[in-house]
Short mmCIF file of C-alpha atoms in Angstrom, two decimals:
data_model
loop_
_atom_site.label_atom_id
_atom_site.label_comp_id
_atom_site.label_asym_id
_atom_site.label_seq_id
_atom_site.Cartn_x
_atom_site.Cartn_y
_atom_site.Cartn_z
CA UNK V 1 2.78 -33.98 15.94
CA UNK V 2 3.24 -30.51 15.69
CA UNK V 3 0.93 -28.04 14.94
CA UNK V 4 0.43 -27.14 10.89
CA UNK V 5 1.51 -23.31 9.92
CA UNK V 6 -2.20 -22.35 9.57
CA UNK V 7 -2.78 -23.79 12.78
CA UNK V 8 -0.38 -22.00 14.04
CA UNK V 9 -1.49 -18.85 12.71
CA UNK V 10 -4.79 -19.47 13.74
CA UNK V 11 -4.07 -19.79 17.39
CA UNK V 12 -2.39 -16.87 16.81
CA UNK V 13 -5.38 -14.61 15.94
CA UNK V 14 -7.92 -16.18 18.21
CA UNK V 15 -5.42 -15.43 20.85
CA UNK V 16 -4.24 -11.88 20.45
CA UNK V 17 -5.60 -9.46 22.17
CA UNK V 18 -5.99 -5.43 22.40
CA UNK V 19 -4.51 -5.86 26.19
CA UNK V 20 -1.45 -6.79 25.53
CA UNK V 21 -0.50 -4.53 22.53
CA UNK V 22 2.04 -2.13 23.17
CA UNK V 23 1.42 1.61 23.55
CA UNK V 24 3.91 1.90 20.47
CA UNK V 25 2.17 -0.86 18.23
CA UNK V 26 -1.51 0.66 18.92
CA UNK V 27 -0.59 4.26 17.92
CA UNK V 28 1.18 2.90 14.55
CA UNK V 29 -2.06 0.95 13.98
CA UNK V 30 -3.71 4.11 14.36
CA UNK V 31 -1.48 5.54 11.66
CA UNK V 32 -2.04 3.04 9.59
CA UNK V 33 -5.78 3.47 9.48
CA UNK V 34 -5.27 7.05 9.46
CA UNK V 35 -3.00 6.66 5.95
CA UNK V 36 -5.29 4.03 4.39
CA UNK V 37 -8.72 6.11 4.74
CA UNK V 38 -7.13 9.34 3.16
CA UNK V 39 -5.93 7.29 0.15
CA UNK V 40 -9.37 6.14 0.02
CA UNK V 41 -10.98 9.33 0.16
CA UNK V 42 -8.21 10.58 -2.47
CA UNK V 43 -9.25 8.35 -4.99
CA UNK V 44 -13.29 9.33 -4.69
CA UNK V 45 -13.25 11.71 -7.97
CA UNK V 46 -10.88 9.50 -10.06
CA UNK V 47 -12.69 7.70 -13.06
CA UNK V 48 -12.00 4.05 -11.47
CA UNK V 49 -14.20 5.13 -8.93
CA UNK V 50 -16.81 6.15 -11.04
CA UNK V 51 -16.36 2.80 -12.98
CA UNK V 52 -16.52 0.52 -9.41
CA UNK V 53 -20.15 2.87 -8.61
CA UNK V 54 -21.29 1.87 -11.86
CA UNK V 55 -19.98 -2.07 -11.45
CA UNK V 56 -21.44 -2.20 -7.65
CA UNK V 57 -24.86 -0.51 -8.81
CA UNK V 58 -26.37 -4.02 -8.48
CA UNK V 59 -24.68 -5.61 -5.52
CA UNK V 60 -26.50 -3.69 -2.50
CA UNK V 61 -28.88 -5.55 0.18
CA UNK V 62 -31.17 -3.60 2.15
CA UNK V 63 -30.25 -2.75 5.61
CA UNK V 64 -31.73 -0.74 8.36
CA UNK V 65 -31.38 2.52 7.42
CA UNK V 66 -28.84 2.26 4.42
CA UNK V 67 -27.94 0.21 1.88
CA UNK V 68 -24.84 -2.37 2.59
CA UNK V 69 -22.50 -4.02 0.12
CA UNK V 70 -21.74 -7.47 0.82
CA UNK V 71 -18.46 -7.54 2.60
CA UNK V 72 -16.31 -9.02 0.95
CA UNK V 73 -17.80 -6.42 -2.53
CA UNK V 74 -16.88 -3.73 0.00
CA UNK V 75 -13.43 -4.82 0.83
CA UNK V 76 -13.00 -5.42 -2.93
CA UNK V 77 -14.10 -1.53 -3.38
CA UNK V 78 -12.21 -0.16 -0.66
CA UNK V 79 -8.68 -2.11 -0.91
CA UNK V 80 -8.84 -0.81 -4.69
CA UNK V 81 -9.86 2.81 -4.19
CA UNK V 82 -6.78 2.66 -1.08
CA UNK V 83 -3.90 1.91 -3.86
CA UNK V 84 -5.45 3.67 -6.55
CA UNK V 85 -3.02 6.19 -6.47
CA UNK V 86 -0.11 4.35 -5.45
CA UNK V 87 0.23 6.15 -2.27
CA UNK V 88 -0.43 3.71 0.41
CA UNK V 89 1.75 2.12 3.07
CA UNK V 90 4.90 0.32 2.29
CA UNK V 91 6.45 -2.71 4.56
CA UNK V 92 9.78 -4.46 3.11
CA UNK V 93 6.84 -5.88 0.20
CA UNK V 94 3.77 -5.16 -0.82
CA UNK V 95 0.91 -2.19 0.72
CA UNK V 96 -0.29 -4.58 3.49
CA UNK V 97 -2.55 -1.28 4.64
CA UNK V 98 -4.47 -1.70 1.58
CA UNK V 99 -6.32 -4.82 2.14
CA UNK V 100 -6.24 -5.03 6.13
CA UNK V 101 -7.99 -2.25 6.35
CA UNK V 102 -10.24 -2.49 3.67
CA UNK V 103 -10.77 -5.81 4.78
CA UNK V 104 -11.68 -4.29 8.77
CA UNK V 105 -13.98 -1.41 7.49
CA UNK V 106 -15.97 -3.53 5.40
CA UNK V 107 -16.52 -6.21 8.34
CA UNK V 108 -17.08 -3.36 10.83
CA UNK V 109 -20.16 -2.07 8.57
CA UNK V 110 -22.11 -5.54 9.33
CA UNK V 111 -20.72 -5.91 13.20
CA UNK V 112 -20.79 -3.85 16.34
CA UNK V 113 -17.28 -3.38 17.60
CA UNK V 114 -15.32 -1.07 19.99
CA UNK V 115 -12.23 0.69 18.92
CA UNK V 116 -10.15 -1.32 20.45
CA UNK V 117 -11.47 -4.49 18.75
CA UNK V 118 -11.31 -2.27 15.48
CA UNK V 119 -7.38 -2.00 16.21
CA UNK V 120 -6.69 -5.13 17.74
CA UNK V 121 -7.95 -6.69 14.29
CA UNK V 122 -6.15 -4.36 12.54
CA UNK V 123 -3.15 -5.24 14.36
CA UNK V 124 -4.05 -9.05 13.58
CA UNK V 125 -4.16 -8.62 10.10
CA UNK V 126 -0.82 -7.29 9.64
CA UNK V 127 0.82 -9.13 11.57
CA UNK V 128 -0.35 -12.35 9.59
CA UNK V 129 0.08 -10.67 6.27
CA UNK V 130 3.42 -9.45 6.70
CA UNK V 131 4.64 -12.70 7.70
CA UNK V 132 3.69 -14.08 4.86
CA UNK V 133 4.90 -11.84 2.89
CA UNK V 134 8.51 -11.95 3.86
CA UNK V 135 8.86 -15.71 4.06
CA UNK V 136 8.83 -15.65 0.73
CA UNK V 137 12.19 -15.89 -1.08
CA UNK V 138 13.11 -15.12 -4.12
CA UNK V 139 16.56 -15.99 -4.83
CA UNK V 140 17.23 -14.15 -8.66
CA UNK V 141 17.02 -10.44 -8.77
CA UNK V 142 14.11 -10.49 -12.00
CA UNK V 143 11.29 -12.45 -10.28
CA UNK V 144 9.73 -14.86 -13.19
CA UNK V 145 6.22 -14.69 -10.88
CA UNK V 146 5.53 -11.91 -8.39
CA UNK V 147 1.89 -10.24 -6.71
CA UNK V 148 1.79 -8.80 -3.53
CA UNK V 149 -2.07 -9.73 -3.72
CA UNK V 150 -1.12 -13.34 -3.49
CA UNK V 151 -0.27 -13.03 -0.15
CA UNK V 152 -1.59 -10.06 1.00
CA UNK V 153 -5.15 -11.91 1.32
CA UNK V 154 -3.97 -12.89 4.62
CA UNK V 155 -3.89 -9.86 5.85
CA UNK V 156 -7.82 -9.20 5.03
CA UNK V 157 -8.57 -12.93 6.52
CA UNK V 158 -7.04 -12.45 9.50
CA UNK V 159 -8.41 -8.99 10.37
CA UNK V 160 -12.03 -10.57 9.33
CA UNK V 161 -11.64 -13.20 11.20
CA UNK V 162 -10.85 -11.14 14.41
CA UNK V 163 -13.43 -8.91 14.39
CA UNK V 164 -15.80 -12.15 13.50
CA UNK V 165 -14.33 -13.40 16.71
CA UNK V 166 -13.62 -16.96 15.13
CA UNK V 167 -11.71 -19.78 17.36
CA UNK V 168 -8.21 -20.82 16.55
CA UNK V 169 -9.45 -23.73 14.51
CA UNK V 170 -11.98 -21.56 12.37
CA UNK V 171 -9.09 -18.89 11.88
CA UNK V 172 -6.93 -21.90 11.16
CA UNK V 173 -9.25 -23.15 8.36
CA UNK V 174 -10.21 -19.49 7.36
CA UNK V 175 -6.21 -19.14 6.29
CA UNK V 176 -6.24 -22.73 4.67
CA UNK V 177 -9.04 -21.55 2.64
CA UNK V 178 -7.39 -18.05 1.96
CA UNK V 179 -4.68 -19.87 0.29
CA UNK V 180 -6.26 -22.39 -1.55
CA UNK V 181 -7.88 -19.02 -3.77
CA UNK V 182 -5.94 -16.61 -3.40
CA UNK V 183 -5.29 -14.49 -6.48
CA UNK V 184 -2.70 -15.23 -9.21
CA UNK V 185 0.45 -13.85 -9.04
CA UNK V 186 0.14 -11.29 -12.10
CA UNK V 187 2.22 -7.88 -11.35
CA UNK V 188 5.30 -8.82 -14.14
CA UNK V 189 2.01 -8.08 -16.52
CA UNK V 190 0.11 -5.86 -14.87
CA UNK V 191 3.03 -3.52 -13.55
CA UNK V 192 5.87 -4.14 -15.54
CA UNK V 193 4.64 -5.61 -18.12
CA UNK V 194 4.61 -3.37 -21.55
CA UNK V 195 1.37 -1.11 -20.51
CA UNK V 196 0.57 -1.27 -16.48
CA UNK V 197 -2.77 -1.37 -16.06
CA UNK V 198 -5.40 -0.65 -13.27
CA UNK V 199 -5.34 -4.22 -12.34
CA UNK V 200 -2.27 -3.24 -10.57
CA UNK V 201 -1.67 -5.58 -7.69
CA UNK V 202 -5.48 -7.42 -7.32
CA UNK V 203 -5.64 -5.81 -4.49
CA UNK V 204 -9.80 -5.62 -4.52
CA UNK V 205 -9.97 -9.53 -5.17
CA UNK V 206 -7.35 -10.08 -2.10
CA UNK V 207 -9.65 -7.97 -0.34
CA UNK V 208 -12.59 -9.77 -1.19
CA UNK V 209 -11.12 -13.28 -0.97
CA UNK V 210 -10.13 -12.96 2.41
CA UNK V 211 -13.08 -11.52 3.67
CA UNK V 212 -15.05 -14.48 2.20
CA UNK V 213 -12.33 -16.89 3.33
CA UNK V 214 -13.32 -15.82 7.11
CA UNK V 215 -17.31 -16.00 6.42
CA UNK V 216 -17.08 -19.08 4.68
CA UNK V 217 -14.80 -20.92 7.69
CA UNK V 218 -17.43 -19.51 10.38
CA UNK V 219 -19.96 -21.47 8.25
CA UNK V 220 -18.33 -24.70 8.39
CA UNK V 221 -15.93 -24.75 5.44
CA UNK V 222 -12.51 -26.50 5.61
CA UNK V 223 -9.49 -25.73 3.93
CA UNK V 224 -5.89 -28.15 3.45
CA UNK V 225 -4.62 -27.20 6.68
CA UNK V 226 -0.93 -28.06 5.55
CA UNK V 227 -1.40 -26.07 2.26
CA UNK V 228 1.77 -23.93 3.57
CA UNK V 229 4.23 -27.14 4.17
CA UNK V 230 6.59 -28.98 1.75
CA UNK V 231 7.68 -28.57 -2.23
CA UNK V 232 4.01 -28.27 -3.06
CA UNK V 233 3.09 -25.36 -0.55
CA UNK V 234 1.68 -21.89 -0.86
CA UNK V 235 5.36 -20.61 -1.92
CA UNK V 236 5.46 -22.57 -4.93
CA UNK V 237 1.97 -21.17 -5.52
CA UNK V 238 3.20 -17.47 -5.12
CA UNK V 239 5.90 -17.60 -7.44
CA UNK V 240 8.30 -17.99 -4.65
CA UNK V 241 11.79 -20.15 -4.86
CA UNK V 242 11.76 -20.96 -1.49
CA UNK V 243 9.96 -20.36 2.19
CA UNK V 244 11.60 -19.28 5.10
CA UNK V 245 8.74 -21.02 7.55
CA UNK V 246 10.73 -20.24 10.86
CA UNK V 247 9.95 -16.05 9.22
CA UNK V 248 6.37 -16.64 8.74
CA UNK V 249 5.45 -18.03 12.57
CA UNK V 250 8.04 -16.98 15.06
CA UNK V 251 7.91 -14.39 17.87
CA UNK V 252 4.03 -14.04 17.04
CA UNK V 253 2.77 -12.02 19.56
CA UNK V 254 6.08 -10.52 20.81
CA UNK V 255 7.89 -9.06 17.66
CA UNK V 256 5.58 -6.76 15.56
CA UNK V 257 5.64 -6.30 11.83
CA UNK V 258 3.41 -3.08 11.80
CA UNK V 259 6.60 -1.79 13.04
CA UNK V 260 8.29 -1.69 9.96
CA UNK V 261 5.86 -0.32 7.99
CA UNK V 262 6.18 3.24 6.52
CA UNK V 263 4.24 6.12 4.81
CA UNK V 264 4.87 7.52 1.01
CA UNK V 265 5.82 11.47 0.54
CA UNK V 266 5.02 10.57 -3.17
CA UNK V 267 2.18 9.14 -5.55
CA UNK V 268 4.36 6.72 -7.30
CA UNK V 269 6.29 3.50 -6.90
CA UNK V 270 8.18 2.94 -3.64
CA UNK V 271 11.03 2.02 -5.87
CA UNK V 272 11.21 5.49 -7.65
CA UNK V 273 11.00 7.70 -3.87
CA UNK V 274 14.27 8.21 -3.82
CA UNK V 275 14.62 9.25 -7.45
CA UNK V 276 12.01 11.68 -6.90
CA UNK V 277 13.07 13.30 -3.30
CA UNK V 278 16.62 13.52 -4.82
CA UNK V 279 15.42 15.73 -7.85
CA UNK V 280 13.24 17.11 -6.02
CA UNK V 281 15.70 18.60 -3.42
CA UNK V 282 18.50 19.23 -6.15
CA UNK V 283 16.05 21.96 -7.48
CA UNK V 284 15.35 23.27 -4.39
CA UNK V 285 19.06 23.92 -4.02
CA UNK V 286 19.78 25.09 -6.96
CA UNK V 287 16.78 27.83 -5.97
CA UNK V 288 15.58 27.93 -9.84
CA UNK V 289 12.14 27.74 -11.54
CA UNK V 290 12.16 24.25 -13.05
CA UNK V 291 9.15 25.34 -15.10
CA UNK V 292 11.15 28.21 -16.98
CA UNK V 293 14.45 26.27 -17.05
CA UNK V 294 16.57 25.74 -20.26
CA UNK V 295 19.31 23.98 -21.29
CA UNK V 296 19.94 22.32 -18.32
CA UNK V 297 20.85 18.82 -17.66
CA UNK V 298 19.59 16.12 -14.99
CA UNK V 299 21.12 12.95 -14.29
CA UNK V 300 20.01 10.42 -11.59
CA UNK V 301 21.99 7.39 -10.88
CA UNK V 302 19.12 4.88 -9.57
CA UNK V 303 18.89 1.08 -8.73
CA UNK V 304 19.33 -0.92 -12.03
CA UNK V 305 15.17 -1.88 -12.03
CA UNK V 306 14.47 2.31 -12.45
CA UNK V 307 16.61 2.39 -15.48
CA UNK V 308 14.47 0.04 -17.27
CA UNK V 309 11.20 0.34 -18.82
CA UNK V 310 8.67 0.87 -17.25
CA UNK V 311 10.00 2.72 -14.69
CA UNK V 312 11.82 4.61 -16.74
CA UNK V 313 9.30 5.66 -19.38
CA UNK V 314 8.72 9.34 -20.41
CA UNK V 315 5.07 11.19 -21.19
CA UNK V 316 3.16 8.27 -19.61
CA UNK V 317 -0.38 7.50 -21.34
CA UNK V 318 -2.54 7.24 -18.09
CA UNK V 319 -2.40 7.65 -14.65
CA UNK V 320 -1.57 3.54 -14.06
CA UNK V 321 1.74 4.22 -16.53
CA UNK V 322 2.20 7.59 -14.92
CA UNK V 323 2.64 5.50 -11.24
CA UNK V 324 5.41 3.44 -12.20
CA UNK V 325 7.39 6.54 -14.60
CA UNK V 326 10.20 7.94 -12.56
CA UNK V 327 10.45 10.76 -14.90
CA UNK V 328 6.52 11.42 -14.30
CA UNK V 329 7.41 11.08 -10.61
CA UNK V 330 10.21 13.44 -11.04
CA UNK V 331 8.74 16.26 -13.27
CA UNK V 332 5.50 16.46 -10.81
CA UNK V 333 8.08 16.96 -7.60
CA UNK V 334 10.17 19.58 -9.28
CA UNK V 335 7.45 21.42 -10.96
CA UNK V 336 5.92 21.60 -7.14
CA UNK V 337 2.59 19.58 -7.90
CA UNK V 338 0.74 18.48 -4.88
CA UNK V 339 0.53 14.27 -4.51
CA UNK V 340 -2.17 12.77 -4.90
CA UNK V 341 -4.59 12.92 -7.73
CA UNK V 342 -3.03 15.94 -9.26
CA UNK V 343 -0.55 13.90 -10.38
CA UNK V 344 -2.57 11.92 -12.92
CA UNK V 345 -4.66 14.97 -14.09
CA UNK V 346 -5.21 14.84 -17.87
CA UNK V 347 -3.55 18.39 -17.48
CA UNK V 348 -0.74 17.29 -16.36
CA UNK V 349 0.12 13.99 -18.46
CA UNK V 350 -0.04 16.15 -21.08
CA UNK V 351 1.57 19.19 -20.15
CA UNK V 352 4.38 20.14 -22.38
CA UNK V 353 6.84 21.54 -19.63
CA UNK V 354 6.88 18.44 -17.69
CA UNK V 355 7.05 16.60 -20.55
CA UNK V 356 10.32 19.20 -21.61
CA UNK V 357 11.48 17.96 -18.18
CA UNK V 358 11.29 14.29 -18.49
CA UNK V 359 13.36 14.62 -21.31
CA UNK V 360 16.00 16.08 -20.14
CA UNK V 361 16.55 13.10 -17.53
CA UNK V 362 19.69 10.69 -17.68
CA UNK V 363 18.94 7.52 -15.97
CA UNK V 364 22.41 5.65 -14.96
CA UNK V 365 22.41 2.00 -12.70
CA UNK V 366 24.04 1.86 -9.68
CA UNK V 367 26.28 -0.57 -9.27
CA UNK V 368 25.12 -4.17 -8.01
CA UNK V 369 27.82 -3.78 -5.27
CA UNK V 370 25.48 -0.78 -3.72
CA UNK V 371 22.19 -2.66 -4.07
CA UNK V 372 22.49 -5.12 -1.49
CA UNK V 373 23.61 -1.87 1.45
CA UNK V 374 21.23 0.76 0.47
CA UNK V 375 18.49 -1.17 -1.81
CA UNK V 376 16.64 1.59 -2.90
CA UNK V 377 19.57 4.80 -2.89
CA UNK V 378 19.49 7.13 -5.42
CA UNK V 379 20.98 10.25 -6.13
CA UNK V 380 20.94 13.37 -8.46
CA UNK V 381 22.94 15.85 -10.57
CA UNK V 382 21.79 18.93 -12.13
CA UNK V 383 23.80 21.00 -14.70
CA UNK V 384 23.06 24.05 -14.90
CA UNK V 385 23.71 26.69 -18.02
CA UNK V 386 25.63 28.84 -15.74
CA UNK V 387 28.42 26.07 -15.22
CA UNK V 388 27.32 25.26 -11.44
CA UNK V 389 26.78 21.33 -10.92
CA UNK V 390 24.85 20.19 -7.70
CA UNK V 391 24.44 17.09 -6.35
CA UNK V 392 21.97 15.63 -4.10
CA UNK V 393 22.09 11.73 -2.56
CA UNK V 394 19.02 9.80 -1.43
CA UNK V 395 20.39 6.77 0.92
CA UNK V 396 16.55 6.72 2.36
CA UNK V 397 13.44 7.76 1.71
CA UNK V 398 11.24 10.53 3.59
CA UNK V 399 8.58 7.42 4.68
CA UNK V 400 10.46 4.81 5.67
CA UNK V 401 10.24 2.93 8.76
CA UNK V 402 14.03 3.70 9.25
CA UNK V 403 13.51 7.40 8.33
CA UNK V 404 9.79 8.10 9.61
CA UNK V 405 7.68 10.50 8.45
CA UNK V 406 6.51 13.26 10.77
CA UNK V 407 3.18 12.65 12.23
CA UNK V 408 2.12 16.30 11.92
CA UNK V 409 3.22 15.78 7.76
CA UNK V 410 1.09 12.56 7.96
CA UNK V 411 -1.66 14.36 9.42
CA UNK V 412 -1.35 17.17 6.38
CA UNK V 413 -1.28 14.08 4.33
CA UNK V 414 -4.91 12.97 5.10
CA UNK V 415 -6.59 16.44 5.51
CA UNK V 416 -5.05 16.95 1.56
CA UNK V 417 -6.61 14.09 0.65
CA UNK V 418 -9.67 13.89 2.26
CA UNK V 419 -10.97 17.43 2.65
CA UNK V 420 -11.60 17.41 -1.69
CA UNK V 421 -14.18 14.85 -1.05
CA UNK V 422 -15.80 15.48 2.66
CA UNK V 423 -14.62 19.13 3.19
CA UNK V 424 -11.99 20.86 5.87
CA UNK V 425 -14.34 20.47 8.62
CA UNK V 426 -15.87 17.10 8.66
CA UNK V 427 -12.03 16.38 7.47
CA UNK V 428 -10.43 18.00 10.99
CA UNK V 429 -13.95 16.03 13.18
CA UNK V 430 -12.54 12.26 11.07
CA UNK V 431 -8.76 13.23 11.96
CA UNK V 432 -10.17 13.96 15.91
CA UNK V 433 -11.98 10.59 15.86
CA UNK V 434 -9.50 8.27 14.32
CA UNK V 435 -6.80 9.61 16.55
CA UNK V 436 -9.30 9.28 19.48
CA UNK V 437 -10.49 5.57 18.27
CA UNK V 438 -8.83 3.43 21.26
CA UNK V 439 -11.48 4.83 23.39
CA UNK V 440 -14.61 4.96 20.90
CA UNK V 441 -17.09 2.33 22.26
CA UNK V 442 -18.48 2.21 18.94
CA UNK V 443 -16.33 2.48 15.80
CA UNK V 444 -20.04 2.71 13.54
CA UNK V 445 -20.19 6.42 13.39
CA UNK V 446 -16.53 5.92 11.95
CA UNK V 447 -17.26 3.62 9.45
CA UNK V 448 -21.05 5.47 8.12
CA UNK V 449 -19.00 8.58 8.04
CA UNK V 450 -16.03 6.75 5.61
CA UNK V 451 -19.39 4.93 3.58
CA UNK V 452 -21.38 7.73 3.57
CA UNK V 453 -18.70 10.01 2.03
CA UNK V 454 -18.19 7.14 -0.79
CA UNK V 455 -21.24 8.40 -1.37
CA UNK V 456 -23.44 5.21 -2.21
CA UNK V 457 -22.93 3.38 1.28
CA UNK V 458 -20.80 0.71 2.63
#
């Protein structure tokens, strides 16, 4: 009898190892953790984190020294502060940095590890929650169910379970139990429903329900090991149509996910990048001052899903609106406003020239035909009131795996983020230690340093 898919995937984790990781797929790890931590520290001094201080005021335990969260409340914390700003990784779905590593620093607080275990688990959790994540199909183009938290509680179990160092049949049962409460599939409300909200993707409670899915198997608990297989399976649970199983478990081991997995330019949507870089650069060429601009004229011909509410809203209420409105996006990149939590500044939601500019914008579908090529293209045209017309196409993103950011841009990425929270120089000593983390013996200083500067531990 062959094995089930969460055994499977459980004899995957307990057998990975830091050894036998490429060079390649242990310096994108790296990157991954770097990218995750500075969207962490970039959301420190917006008002959700102020709400989750005042929510987790009651949750500590004494420890030795400082006060610790329970593990699974920290990766609940931390995999919500990551995506607060919509800036996080992107894979083909989802932000699987968001809960992985949420999901490792929050283990790593209550166990000694080396760096290399640090990004070995990292690696682990990943691989496991991209998988799952991209054998599931969805075979209309508007989803009737869809959450990347769903499935991206895998990725948090599996990097738990790692750095718990739990056997194949533990991990095995650790997944089973993942899946059996994972969180709803909710984002056709909470994104694109009629007001997005800061529930977002339940991130924080994938986060949190993996981490417990790990402690709770290295206790004893069992999960349906075959809660993946047949018409009643995780899939049908996710919103999903169908499963591509042979996806989800082969080349484990040989073929890496984190591979595919890129970096945002932009505080918004992954589907609006394109939008955004292609206005963005249509400005620059046009070498005018989009803040004193007049009776000009902006067109962008995006995928169908940017034409539509709410991605195609104008003067967004709130920061969680202001994510998912291309015109938002659009006015912040032309006006030459920073990413990052600039972006949502009351100042700026309400600022009458970049509301004059999201006005002016003409959203036009591109043609299904297009779509299935170049997903996400996206161009732009600007008339100007001296007759000149310029046009700028977007096939792919700054960001993307196929079209990588520079690692001396990511690098500017984190010390923008961070050094408004921890300062320049603690920001350049973090940057020095995560790039040197394969040979830290001890990843603790890493992780006091990120729970310290969240200011109330863990």
């Amino acid at each position: 009898m062959p094995p089930s898919i969460t055994q499977t995937i459980g004899e995957y984790i307990g057998e990975e190892s830091f050894s036998r990781l490429p060079p390649e797929v242990i310096h994108k790890s790296k990157l991954c953790i770097m990218d995750s931590i500075g969207c962490l520290f970039g959301a420190r001094n917006l008002p959700v984190s102020r709400m989750m201080d005042s929510f987790l005021t009651d949750n500590y335990a004494a420890g030795p020294g400082v006060r610790l969260l329970d593990p699974g409340m920290s990766a609940f914390r931390k995999a919500s502060l990551i995506n607060a700003l919509d800036f996080d990784d992107i894979y083909e779905k989802g932000h699987p940095g968001a809960t992985v590593i949420a999901a490792a620093l929050s283990m790593t607080a209550h166990r000694e590890c080396s760096g290399a275990d640090f990004l070995e688990a990292v690696v682990v959790g990943y691989e496991v929650s991209c998988r799952v994540g991209i054998s599931l199909l969805h075979r209309t183009p508007r989803k009737t169910l869809h959450g990347h938290g769903t499935w991206q509680t895998f990725g948090a179990t599996a990097a738990a379970a790692k750095l718990m160092r739990l056997d194949a049949g533990q991990a095995a049962q650790a997944i089973a139990i993942a899946a059996a409460n994972a969180p709803v599939a909710s984002v056709m409300k909470t994104v694109y429903g009629k007001a997005p909200s800061m529930a977002k993707n339940n991130f924080g409670a994938a986060a949190q329900t993996g981490v417990n899915a790990a402690r709770l198997a290295a206790a004893g608990f069992e999960g349906p090991l075959d809660i993946f297989e047949g018409q009643t399976g995780f899939w049908r649970m996710a919103g999903a149509d169908d499963c591509d199983f042979g996806r989800l478990t082969r080349s484990f081991g040989s073929i890496y996910e984190i591979s595919k997995v890129g970096f945002k330019p932009f505080s918004c949507c992954r589907l609006i990048q394109n939008s955004v870089q292609a206005c963005r650069d249509v400005f620059t060429m046009a070498g005018i001052d989009a803040a004193a601009s007049e009776r000009i004229k902006l067109g962008v011909t995006a995928p169908p899903i940017v034409c539509e509410p709410p991605f195609s809203t104008v003067r967004p209420k709130d920061m969680w609106a202001a994510q998912f409105s291309a015109p938002h996006a659009i006015a912040m990149a032309v006006l030459g406003v920073e990413p990052g939590p600039d972006w949502f500044a009351e100042d700026w939601l309400r600022h009458d020239i970049a509301g004059s500019l999201q006005d002016i914008i003409e959203f036009m579908p591109r043609s299904a035909r297009d779509l299935f090529r170049e997903p996400h293209a996206a161009s732009a045209c600007l008339h100007l009131h001296d007759g000149r017309v310029l046009e700028k196409y977007v096939p792919l993103a700054d960001g993307e795996a196929a079209n990588p950011m520079q690692e001396s841009a990511l690098e500017t990425k984190f010390l923008r983020l961070a050094s408004p929270t921890v300062g320049d120089k603690a920001s350049l000593e973090l940057l020095d230690r995560l790039q040197n983390l394969k040979s830290a013996t001890s990843v603790q200083p890493l992780v006091r340093f990120v729970s310290g500067s969240m200011s109330t531990a863990a």
